[in-house]
mmCIF file of C-alpha atoms in Angstrom:
data_model
loop_
_atom_site.group_PDB
_atom_site.id
_atom_site.type_symbol
_atom_site.label_atom_id
_atom_site.label_comp_id
_atom_site.label_asym_id
_atom_site.label_seq_id
_atom_site.Cartn_x
_atom_site.Cartn_y
_atom_site.Cartn_z
ATOM 1 C CA MET A 1 83.578 122.686 86.407
ATOM 2 C CA GLY A 2 86.348 125.075 85.601
ATOM 3 C CA SER A 3 87.910 125.236 82.118
ATOM 4 C CA VAL A 4 89.644 122.836 79.817
ATOM 5 C CA TYR A 5 92.974 124.142 78.477
ATOM 6 C CA VAL A 6 93.721 123.469 74.886
ATOM 7 C CA VAL A 7 97.552 123.877 74.405
ATOM 8 C CA GLY A 8 99.767 123.790 71.396
ATOM 9 C CA THR A 9 101.896 125.806 68.903
ATOM 10 C CA PHE A 10 99.313 127.788 67.066
ATOM 11 C CA ASP A 11 101.766 129.024 64.556
ATOM 12 C CA THR A 12 102.101 125.531 63.025
ATOM 13 C CA LYS A 13 99.139 123.532 64.461
ATOM 14 C CA GLY A 14 96.372 126.240 64.383
ATOM 15 C CA ALA A 15 93.910 124.238 62.409
ATOM 16 C CA GLU A 16 94.174 121.246 64.540
ATOM 17 C CA LEU A 17 93.923 123.193 67.705
ATOM 18 C CA THR A 18 91.027 125.268 66.454
ATOM 19 C CA TYR A 19 89.178 122.063 65.525
ATOM 20 C CA VAL A 20 89.365 120.443 68.931
ATOM 21 C CA THR A 21 88.513 123.809 70.570
ATOM 22 C CA GLU A 22 85.298 123.988 68.529
ATOM 23 C CA LEU A 23 84.367 120.390 69.392
ATOM 24 C CA LEU A 24 84.884 121.038 73.076
ATOM 25 C CA ARG A 25 82.841 124.275 73.077
ATOM 26 C CA ARG A 26 80.078 122.358 71.128
ATOM 27 C CA ASP A 27 80.161 119.766 73.915
ATOM 28 C CA GLY A 28 79.645 122.427 76.408
ATOM 29 C CA SER A 29 83.090 122.853 77.746
ATOM 30 C CA SER A 30 84.446 126.306 78.815
ATOM 31 C CA VAL A 31 87.857 126.426 76.864
ATOM 32 C CA VAL A 32 90.980 128.430 77.408
ATOM 33 C CA THR A 33 93.321 128.213 74.460
ATOM 34 C CA VAL A 34 97.041 128.595 75.178
ATOM 35 C CA ASP A 35 99.670 129.323 72.578
ATOM 36 C CA VAL A 36 103.027 127.976 73.275
ATOM 37 C CA SER A 37 104.708 128.805 69.983
ATOM 38 C CA THR A 38 108.404 129.709 70.245
ATOM 39 C CA ALA A 39 108.857 131.394 66.860
ATOM 40 C CA ALA A 40 108.598 135.173 66.429
ATOM 41 C CA PRO A 41 105.433 136.211 68.205
ATOM 42 C CA VAL A 42 102.470 137.210 66.032
ATOM 43 C CA GLU A 43 98.865 138.054 66.808
ATOM 44 C CA ARG A 44 96.622 135.020 67.043
ATOM 45 C CA SER A 45 93.088 134.402 68.296
ATOM 46 C CA VAL A 46 93.909 132.779 71.505
ATOM 47 C CA THR A 47 92.956 133.253 75.076
ATOM 48 C CA VAL A 48 96.504 133.221 76.254
ATOM 49 C CA SER A 49 99.327 134.396 74.060
ATOM 50 C CA ALA A 50 102.722 132.852 73.792
ATOM 51 C CA GLU A 51 104.149 136.138 75.007
ATOM 52 C CA SER A 52 102.089 135.900 78.170
ATOM 53 C CA VAL A 53 103.130 132.314 78.871
ATOM 54 C CA ALA A 54 106.805 133.194 78.196
ATOM 55 C CA GLY A 55 106.498 135.972 80.702
ATOM 56 C CA CYS A 56 106.041 133.302 83.471
ATOM 57 C CA HIS A 57 109.566 132.145 83.042
ATOM 58 C CA PRO A 58 111.683 133.178 86.077
ATOM 59 C CA GLU A 59 114.156 134.827 83.761
ATOM 60 C CA GLY A 60 111.566 136.556 81.582
ATOM 61 C CA ARG A 61 110.543 136.321 77.861
ATOM 62 C CA THR A 62 114.181 136.473 76.722
ATOM 63 C CA ALA A 63 114.783 133.040 78.153
ATOM 64 C CA VAL A 64 112.114 131.603 75.850
ATOM 65 C CA PHE A 65 112.427 133.555 72.640
ATOM 66 C CA THR A 66 116.176 132.826 72.129
ATOM 67 C CA GLY A 67 116.115 132.062 68.421
ATOM 68 C CA ASP A 68 117.498 128.611 69.040
ATOM 69 C CA ARG A 69 114.963 125.823 68.874
ATOM 70 C CA GLY A 70 116.357 123.695 71.662
ATOM 71 C CA THR A 71 116.712 126.367 74.310
ATOM 72 C CA ALA A 72 113.455 128.002 73.175
ATOM 73 C CA VAL A 73 111.404 124.653 73.647
ATOM 74 C CA SER A 74 113.058 124.175 77.050
ATOM 75 C CA GLY A 75 112.524 127.623 78.125
ATOM 76 C CA MET A 76 108.813 127.536 77.013
ATOM 77 C CA ALA A 77 108.248 124.216 78.762
ATOM 78 C CA GLU A 78 109.405 125.748 82.078
ATOM 79 C CA ALA A 79 107.358 128.903 81.515
ATOM 80 C CA PHE A 80 104.179 126.866 80.675
ATOM 81 C CA ARG A 81 104.693 124.569 83.684
ATOM 82 C CA ARG A 82 104.732 127.561 85.917
ATOM 83 C CA PHE A 83 101.781 129.222 84.177
ATOM 84 C CA LEU A 84 99.572 126.123 84.349
ATOM 85 C CA CYS A 85 100.396 125.248 87.923
ATOM 86 C CA ASP A 86 99.423 128.840 88.993
ATOM 87 C CA ARG A 87 95.893 128.515 87.504
ATOM 88 C CA GLU A 88 93.084 127.548 89.767
ATOM 89 C CA ASP A 89 90.427 126.694 87.209
ATOM 90 C CA VAL A 90 92.125 123.780 85.311
ATOM 91 C CA ALA A 91 89.427 121.103 84.780
ATOM 92 C CA GLY A 92 91.487 119.315 82.089
ATOM 93 C CA VAL A 93 94.262 119.842 79.567
ATOM 94 C CA LEU A 94 94.477 118.741 75.901
ATOM 95 C CA GLY A 95 97.651 119.110 74.084
ATOM 96 C CA LEU A 96 98.714 118.102 70.537
ATOM 97 C CA GLY A 97 101.707 118.133 68.261
ATOM 98 C CA GLY A 98 104.928 116.386 67.466
ATOM 99 C CA SER A 99 107.997 115.693 69.534
ATOM 100 C CA GLY A 100 108.711 119.381 70.226
ATOM 101 C CA ALA A 101 105.241 120.080 71.478
ATOM 102 C CA THR A 102 105.051 116.751 73.436
ATOM 103 C CA ALA A 103 108.317 117.757 75.258
ATOM 104 C CA LEU A 104 106.947 121.187 75.835
ATOM 105 C CA VAL A 105 103.607 120.487 77.098
ATOM 106 C CA THR A 106 103.919 117.337 79.134
ATOM 107 C CA PRO A 107 106.079 118.583 81.894
ATOM 108 C CA ALA A 108 103.205 120.911 82.970
ATOM 109 C CA MET A 109 100.866 117.961 82.772
ATOM 110 C CA ARG A 110 103.123 115.861 85.017
ATOM 111 C CA ALA A 111 103.235 118.730 87.544
ATOM 112 C CA LEU A 112 99.441 118.839 87.936
ATOM 113 C CA PRO A 113 97.834 116.715 90.648
ATOM 114 C CA VAL A 114 96.813 113.111 89.877
ATOM 115 C CA GLY A 115 93.124 113.053 88.888
ATOM 116 C CA ILE A 116 93.005 116.142 86.611
ATOM 117 C CA PRO A 117 92.327 114.723 83.120
ATOM 118 C CA LYS A 118 95.343 115.373 80.753
ATOM 119 C CA PHE A 119 95.435 114.116 77.270
ATOM 120 C CA MET A 120 98.299 114.585 74.798
ATOM 121 C CA VAL A 121 97.785 113.692 71.145
ATOM 122 C CA SER A 122 101.288 113.105 69.799
ATOM 123 C CA THR A 123 103.180 111.688 66.902
ATOM 124 C CA VAL A 124 105.622 110.053 69.296
ATOM 125 C CA ALA A 125 103.023 108.376 71.493
ATOM 126 C CA SER A 126 103.615 104.778 70.248
ATOM 127 C CA GLY A 127 107.222 104.368 71.501
ATOM 128 C CA ASP A 128 108.778 104.598 74.937
ATOM 129 C CA VAL A 129 106.687 107.367 76.502
ATOM 130 C CA SER A 130 108.135 107.207 80.063
ATOM 131 C CA GLY A 131 110.036 110.385 79.636
ATOM 132 C CA TYR A 132 106.752 112.166 78.922
ATOM 133 C CA VAL A 133 104.452 110.421 81.440
ATOM 134 C CA ASP A 134 106.737 109.459 84.313
ATOM 135 C CA ALA A 135 104.740 109.103 87.520
ATOM 136 C CA SER A 136 101.710 111.116 86.373
ATOM 137 C CA ASP A 137 98.308 110.010 84.964
ATOM 138 C CA THR A 138 98.908 111.765 81.653
ATOM 139 C CA VAL A 139 97.412 109.944 78.649
ATOM 140 C CA LEU A 140 99.417 109.968 75.351
ATOM 141 C CA LEU A 141 97.241 109.194 72.333
ATOM 142 C CA PRO A 142 99.015 108.282 69.028
ATOM 143 C CA ALA A 143 98.182 110.780 66.286
ATOM 144 C CA VAL A 144 98.637 108.035 63.571
ATOM 145 C CA THR A 145 99.154 110.555 60.864
ATOM 146 C CA ASP A 146 101.551 113.462 61.089
ATOM 147 C CA MET A 147 99.941 116.766 62.133
ATOM 148 C CA ALA A 148 100.222 118.645 58.843
ATOM 149 C CA GLY A 149 96.636 119.717 58.476
ATOM 150 C CA LEU A 150 93.170 117.967 58.980
ATOM 151 C CA ASN A 151 92.332 114.828 57.149
ATOM 152 C CA ARG A 152 89.975 111.834 57.543
ATOM 153 C CA ILE A 153 92.232 110.263 60.182
ATOM 154 C CA SER A 154 93.320 113.216 62.216
ATOM 155 C CA ARG A 155 89.713 114.551 62.423
ATOM 156 C CA ARG A 156 88.614 111.281 63.966
ATOM 157 C CA VAL A 157 91.576 110.962 66.355
ATOM 158 C CA LEU A 158 91.389 114.507 67.525
ATOM 159 C CA ALA A 159 87.595 114.259 67.952
ATOM 160 C CA ASN A 160 88.014 111.200 70.130
ATOM 161 C CA ALA A 161 90.510 113.124 72.304
ATOM 162 C CA ALA A 162 88.281 116.209 72.526
ATOM 163 C CA HIS A 163 85.157 114.251 73.476
ATOM 164 C CA ALA A 164 87.051 112.065 75.839
ATOM 165 C CA LEU A 165 88.520 115.170 77.755
ATOM 166 C CA HIS A 166 85.109 116.771 77.861
ATOM 167 C CA GLY A 167 83.581 113.624 79.334
ATOM 168 C CA ALA A 168 86.249 113.203 81.855
ATOM 169 C CA ALA A 169 86.244 116.978 82.919
ATOM 170 C CA SER A 170 82.600 117.461 83.079
ATOM 171 C CA ALA A 171 81.665 114.172 84.786
ATOM 172 C CA GLU A 172 80.494 114.175 88.453
ATOM 173 C CA PRO A 173 83.499 113.920 90.742
ATOM 174 C CA VAL A 174 84.263 110.265 91.605
ATOM 175 C CA PRO A 175 83.774 109.773 95.388
ATOM 176 C CA ALA A 176 86.884 108.970 97.108
ATOM 177 C CA GLY A 177 85.288 105.879 98.500
ATOM 178 C CA THR A 178 86.639 106.563 102.030
ATOM 179 C CA ASP A 179 87.589 109.442 104.226
ATOM 180 C CA LYS A 180 90.300 107.330 105.855
ATOM 181 C CA PRO A 181 93.773 108.760 105.777
ATOM 182 C CA ALA A 182 95.953 107.366 103.015
ATOM 183 C CA VAL A 183 99.171 105.389 103.773
ATOM 184 C CA ALA A 184 101.712 104.623 101.043
ATOM 185 C CA LEU A 185 103.421 101.289 100.863
ATOM 186 C CA SER A 186 106.061 100.027 98.451
ATOM 187 C CA MET A 187 106.180 96.363 97.174
ATOM 188 C CA PHE A 188 107.899 94.030 94.921
ATOM 189 C CA GLY A 189 106.829 90.485 94.174
ATOM 190 C CA VAL A 190 109.524 89.281 96.568
ATOM 191 C CA THR A 191 108.176 91.321 99.441
ATOM 192 C CA THR A 192 104.457 90.634 98.693
ATOM 193 C CA PRO A 193 103.779 88.597 101.871
ATOM 194 C CA CYS A 194 104.882 91.354 104.073
ATOM 195 C CA VAL A 195 103.084 94.174 102.355
ATOM 196 C CA SER A 196 99.883 92.160 101.906
ATOM 197 C CA ALA A 197 99.904 91.459 105.650
ATOM 198 C CA LEU A 198 100.463 95.173 106.302
ATOM 199 C CA VAL A 199 97.540 96.054 104.071
ATOM 200 C CA SER A 200 95.243 93.766 106.077
ATOM 201 C CA GLU A 201 96.485 95.376 109.389
ATOM 202 C CA LEU A 202 96.027 99.005 108.069
ATOM 203 C CA GLU A 203 92.735 98.873 106.186
ATOM 204 C CA ALA A 204 90.466 99.263 109.276
ATOM 205 C CA GLU A 205 91.804 102.759 110.019
ATOM 206 C CA TYR A 206 93.632 103.769 106.853
ATOM 207 C CA GLU A 207 93.444 103.525 103.040
ATOM 208 C CA PRO A 208 96.506 101.714 101.916
ATOM 209 C CA LEU A 209 98.003 102.772 98.535
ATOM 210 C CA VAL A 210 100.416 100.158 97.296
ATOM 211 C CA PHE A 211 103.097 101.133 94.753
ATOM 212 C CA HIS A 212 105.155 98.682 92.729
ATOM 213 C CA ALA A 213 108.817 99.484 93.217
ATOM 214 C CA THR A 214 109.725 99.727 89.604
ATOM 215 C CA GLY A 215 111.088 103.123 89.364
ATOM 216 C CA THR A 216 107.923 104.706 88.302
ATOM 217 C CA GLY A 217 106.196 103.351 91.290
ATOM 218 C CA GLY A 218 108.591 105.039 93.708
ATOM 219 C CA ARG A 219 108.243 108.331 91.892
ATOM 220 C CA ALA A 220 104.507 108.162 91.914
ATOM 221 C CA MET A 221 104.558 107.472 95.711
ATOM 222 C CA GLU A 222 106.758 110.555 96.187
ATOM 223 C CA LYS A 223 104.578 112.706 93.937
ATOM 224 C CA LEU A 224 101.497 111.920 96.014
ATOM 225 C CA ALA A 225 103.409 112.867 99.106
ATOM 226 C CA GLY A 226 104.310 116.147 97.489
ATOM 227 C CA ASP A 227 100.671 116.667 96.540
ATOM 228 C CA GLY A 228 99.649 116.285 100.124
ATOM 229 C CA VAL A 229 97.675 113.028 99.605
ATOM 230 C CA LEU A 230 99.412 110.939 102.123
ATOM 231 C CA ARG A 231 99.232 110.661 105.819
ATOM 232 C CA ALA A 232 102.309 108.467 106.261
ATOM 233 C CA ALA A 233 104.568 106.064 104.396
ATOM 234 C CA LEU A 234 105.423 102.426 104.940
ATOM 235 C CA ASP A 235 108.340 102.229 102.421
ATOM 236 C CA VAL A 236 108.996 98.564 103.013
ATOM 237 C CA THR A 237 110.644 97.927 99.497
ATOM 238 C CA THR A 238 113.478 100.417 98.919
ATOM 239 C CA THR A 239 114.950 98.214 96.102
ATOM 240 C CA GLU A 240 114.913 101.028 93.402
ATOM 241 C CA ILE A 241 118.120 102.424 95.093
ATOM 242 C CA CYS A 242 119.894 99.125 94.157
ATOM 243 C CA ASP A 243 119.190 99.931 90.463
ATOM 244 C CA LEU A 244 120.471 103.525 90.847
ATOM 245 C CA VAL A 245 123.715 102.340 92.449
ATOM 246 C CA ALA A 246 124.424 99.473 90.069
ATOM 247 C CA GLY A 247 122.871 100.632 86.865
ATOM 248 C CA GLY A 248 119.687 98.548 86.805
ATOM 249 C CA VAL A 249 116.599 99.319 84.808
ATOM 250 C CA MET A 250 114.230 100.214 87.679
ATOM 251 C CA SER A 251 115.766 103.152 89.272
ATOM 252 C CA ALA A 252 113.628 105.965 90.760
ATOM 253 C CA GLY A 253 116.549 108.372 90.258
ATOM 254 C CA GLU A 254 118.864 110.357 92.610
ATOM 255 C CA GLN A 255 115.807 112.018 94.041
ATOM 256 C CA ARG A 256 114.398 108.936 95.721
ATOM 257 C CA LEU A 257 113.213 109.859 99.213
ATOM 258 C CA ASP A 258 113.714 113.630 98.659
ATOM 259 C CA THR A 259 109.872 114.412 98.455
ATOM 260 C CA LEU A 260 108.998 112.133 101.294
ATOM 261 C CA ALA A 261 111.653 113.948 103.272
ATOM 262 C CA SER A 262 110.371 117.363 102.612
ATOM 263 C CA SER A 263 106.699 116.465 102.913
ATOM 264 C CA GLY A 264 106.723 116.217 106.628
ATOM 265 C CA ILE A 265 104.873 112.900 106.824
ATOM 266 C CA PRO A 266 105.962 110.098 109.342
ATOM 267 C CA TYR A 267 108.114 107.443 107.673
ATOM 268 C CA VAL A 268 108.798 103.789 108.316
ATOM 269 C CA GLY A 269 111.221 102.221 105.936
ATOM 270 C CA SER A 270 112.955 98.891 105.490
ATOM 271 C CA CYS A 271 115.390 96.948 103.399
ATOM 272 C CA GLY A 272 112.814 95.137 101.102
ATOM 273 C CA ALA A 273 114.650 93.668 98.086
ATOM 274 C CA LEU A 274 117.849 95.530 98.732
ATOM 275 C CA ASP A 275 119.471 92.261 97.673
ATOM 276 C CA MET A 276 118.776 92.683 94.025
ATOM 277 C CA VAL A 277 119.290 94.754 90.872
ATOM 278 C CA ASN A 278 116.879 94.440 87.953
ATOM 279 C CA PHE A 279 117.749 93.955 84.309
ATOM 280 C CA GLY A 280 115.659 92.716 81.300
ATOM 281 C CA PRO A 281 116.192 89.299 79.637
ATOM 282 C CA VAL A 282 119.451 87.527 80.492
ATOM 283 C CA SER A 283 120.907 88.728 77.116
ATOM 284 C CA THR A 284 120.590 92.408 78.346
ATOM 285 C CA VAL A 285 122.660 92.096 81.394
ATOM 286 C CA PRO A 286 125.871 94.172 80.969
ATOM 287 C CA ALA A 287 128.929 92.188 80.052
ATOM 288 C CA GLU A 288 130.712 93.505 83.196
ATOM 289 C CA TYR A 289 128.213 91.626 85.281
ATOM 290 C CA ALA A 290 128.504 88.208 83.528
ATOM 291 C CA HIS A 291 130.317 86.693 86.511
ATOM 292 C CA ARG A 292 127.770 87.851 89.133
ATOM 293 C CA THR A 293 125.085 85.822 90.818
ATOM 294 C CA LEU A 294 122.075 86.131 88.515
ATOM 295 C CA TYR A 295 118.568 84.828 88.788
ATOM 296 C CA GLU A 296 116.135 84.594 86.024
ATOM 297 C CA HIS A 297 112.781 85.792 87.628
ATOM 298 C CA ASN A 298 110.972 85.367 84.360
ATOM 299 C CA PRO A 299 111.976 85.493 80.632
ATOM 300 C CA GLN A 300 111.686 89.375 80.842
ATOM 301 C CA VAL A 301 113.335 90.008 84.200
ATOM 302 C CA THR A 302 116.799 89.080 85.398
ATOM 303 C CA LEU A 303 117.842 89.897 89.025
ATOM 304 C CA MET A 304 121.441 90.306 90.193
ATOM 305 C CA ARG A 305 122.625 90.004 93.727
ATOM 306 C CA THR A 306 123.985 93.101 95.329
ATOM 307 C CA THR A 307 127.691 92.864 96.637
ATOM 308 C CA PRO A 308 129.068 94.001 99.907
ATOM 309 C CA GLU A 309 130.462 97.031 98.078
ATOM 310 C CA GLU A 310 127.140 98.032 96.455
ATOM 311 C CA CYS A 311 125.432 97.388 99.777
ATOM 312 C CA ASP A 312 127.797 99.924 101.462
ATOM 313 C CA ARG A 313 126.891 102.465 98.833
ATOM 314 C CA ILE A 314 123.217 101.780 99.267
ATOM 315 C CA GLY A 315 123.412 102.101 103.022
ATOM 316 C CA ARG A 316 125.231 105.440 102.710
ATOM 317 C CA PHE A 317 122.611 106.707 100.178
ATOM 318 C CA LEU A 318 119.718 105.711 102.530
ATOM 319 C CA ALA A 319 121.455 107.279 105.572
ATOM 320 C CA ASP A 320 122.139 110.572 103.689
ATOM 321 C CA LYS A 321 118.425 110.745 102.623
ATOM 322 C CA LEU A 322 116.932 109.619 106.014
ATOM 323 C CA ASN A 323 119.058 112.402 107.708
ATOM 324 C CA ALA A 324 117.199 115.014 105.771
ATOM 325 C CA PHE A 325 113.689 114.008 107.183
ATOM 326 C CA THR A 326 112.052 116.453 109.622
ATOM 327 C CA ALA A 327 109.203 114.027 110.594
ATOM 328 C CA PRO A 328 109.783 110.982 112.765
ATOM 329 C CA VAL A 329 111.648 108.120 111.031
ATOM 330 C CA ARG A 330 112.060 104.492 111.784
ATOM 331 C CA PHE A 331 114.110 102.241 109.466
ATOM 332 C CA LEU A 332 113.984 98.563 110.145
ATOM 333 C CA PHE A 333 116.658 96.138 109.328
ATOM 334 C CA PRO A 334 115.463 92.502 108.851
ATOM 335 C CA GLU A 335 118.382 90.310 109.965
ATOM 336 C CA GLY A 336 116.731 87.220 108.472
ATOM 337 C CA GLY A 337 116.818 88.466 104.936
ATOM 338 C CA PHE A 338 115.486 91.051 102.478
ATOM 339 C CA SER A 339 113.424 89.082 99.977
ATOM 340 C CA LEU A 340 111.984 85.736 99.022
ATOM 341 C CA LEU A 341 115.380 85.055 97.458
ATOM 342 C CA ASP A 342 117.435 86.139 100.486
ATOM 343 C CA THR A 343 116.862 83.153 102.799
ATOM 344 C CA PRO A 344 119.269 80.466 104.147
ATOM 345 C CA GLY A 345 120.079 78.315 101.166
ATOM 346 C CA GLY A 346 118.352 80.683 98.775
ATOM 347 C CA PRO A 347 120.049 82.054 95.757
ATOM 348 C CA PHE A 348 120.568 85.517 97.130
ATOM 349 C CA HIS A 349 121.580 84.570 100.709
ATOM 350 C CA ASP A 350 124.709 86.543 101.435
ATOM 351 C CA PRO A 351 125.277 87.545 105.161
ATOM 352 C CA ARG A 352 128.409 89.488 104.338
ATOM 353 C CA ALA A 353 126.572 91.824 101.909
ATOM 354 C CA ASP A 354 123.696 92.304 104.434
ATOM 355 C CA ALA A 355 126.077 93.084 107.118
ATOM 356 C CA ALA A 356 127.881 95.755 104.978
ATOM 357 C CA LEU A 357 124.535 97.464 104.448
ATOM 358 C CA TYR A 358 123.846 97.519 108.130
ATOM 359 C CA GLU A 359 127.267 98.831 108.952
ATOM 360 C CA ALA A 360 126.841 101.641 106.481
ATOM 361 C CA LEU A 361 123.540 102.627 107.866
ATOM 362 C CA GLU A 362 124.645 102.451 111.460
ATOM 363 C CA ASN A 363 127.789 104.497 110.764
ATOM 364 C CA ASN A 364 126.108 107.262 108.677
ATOM 365 C CA LEU A 365 122.543 107.621 110.013
ATOM 366 C CA ALA A 366 122.259 110.562 112.536
ATOM 367 C CA GLN A 367 120.052 108.853 115.165
ATOM 368 C CA HIS A 368 118.164 110.490 117.855
ATOM 369 C CA GLU A 369 114.640 110.096 119.421
ATOM 370 C CA ASP A 370 112.814 110.790 116.128
ATOM 371 C CA ARG A 371 115.169 109.078 113.794
ATOM 372 C CA ARG A 372 116.198 105.468 114.525
ATOM 373 C CA LEU A 373 117.663 102.443 112.941
ATOM 374 C CA VAL A 374 116.012 99.350 114.292
ATOM 375 C CA ARG A 375 117.685 95.898 113.967
ATOM 376 C CA VAL A 376 115.023 93.038 113.953
ATOM 377 C CA PRO A 377 115.817 89.368 114.058
ATOM 378 C CA TYR A 378 113.325 88.323 111.425
ATOM 379 C CA HIS A 379 112.961 87.883 107.714
ATOM 380 C CA VAL A 380 111.253 90.740 105.832
ATOM 381 C CA ASN A 381 108.262 88.438 105.040
ATOM 382 C CA ASP A 382 107.893 86.897 108.535
ATOM 383 C CA PRO A 383 104.744 87.713 110.472
ATOM 384 C CA GLU A 384 106.955 88.888 113.418
ATOM 385 C CA PHE A 385 108.480 91.505 111.153
ATOM 386 C CA VAL A 386 105.127 92.701 110.073
ATOM 387 C CA ARG A 387 104.302 93.204 113.690
ATOM 388 C CA GLU A 388 107.490 95.132 114.282
ATOM 389 C CA LEU A 389 106.725 97.351 111.220
ATOM 390 C CA MET A 390 103.174 98.039 112.595
ATOM 391 C CA SER A 391 104.577 98.904 116.046
ATOM 392 C CA SER A 392 107.011 101.379 114.475
ATOM 393 C CA PHE A 393 104.274 102.802 112.263
ATOM 394 C CA THR A 394 101.928 103.483 115.292
ATOM 395 C CA GLU A 395 104.762 105.122 117.018
ATOM 396 C CA VAL A 396 105.838 107.518 114.397
ATOM 397 C CA VAL A 397 102.170 108.390 113.571
ATOM 398 C CA ARG A 398 101.442 109.244 117.121
ATOM 399 C CA ARG A 399 104.508 111.360 117.740
#
């Protein structure tokens, strides 16, 4: 089964870390304890010392033990990430601590493949944890009390974490359910008819993995591409780029498409929901956008129509990213509209904005036999467009 790794700053959380280690060993787990303390190194009863971890930093131990808390934590985080990713026996990871330890340990957890159990007991686990979890399956457990020694609350919380990790790490592997190659698809509510139809078309030969294009979904899709899980991608809904360009709340970041490009898998993309930028409730839309075309999707989500200027920037971004792909690429442009809102008479129907997007793509995409922009006279949710996507998919997968 490998070993479970118990990670934390043994100089300040030694009692808590020793407690979960003993519980895990009592349960039957093989445990590797890892010290990631950044204070002056001292001898501790651990499997892997802080000095050894720090030595994994590309600039050596001096980049970790700087004497400055901020740079020391970031340096140790990088060192621990490299250390953990080089280990071949990781059956699970349990970390614990406050904000510093959480920031230090979770980057390594995020870098591990999806499926390896990773639990972080943290005093900051009840707020916005997106920065710690991102696109991984890391579990953050609220510590409830601060970690300043063992008490009736911390013992129970830490015991639950230890037993849960042992159970997850020692259980029989879950069957994949299928040996069909996995294909990623990106979807939004406004492109659901298209993606649902694609799933039906694919599932006889492939295992479709659908990702909600909310920023995290796009990053998760790319992480799996980087992990070698995917055979191909049907990136129908590239809307996260709109939020990057216009400052919406569902951006996947500047790196969107980078991992897909470097993974070497065939790619079919499209303009799904490139007509919209996402914000929260209407009251949260920036004042500078008050004059724009807005649509209240629900009380918690307000959509804003992209302008021709924004569509030009989106097209240039897409072309630049697609030019970096080494595998076959087809990017389909649905002339009939990009979403359920972008239809004749619909709230986001704007042929001028759509034309600006196409022009930017056509002028900046370096097209050749393996990389093509395909203009299609259908709406993104039309059955005919689904057929065009499947035709392009079959073509790139066979190349």
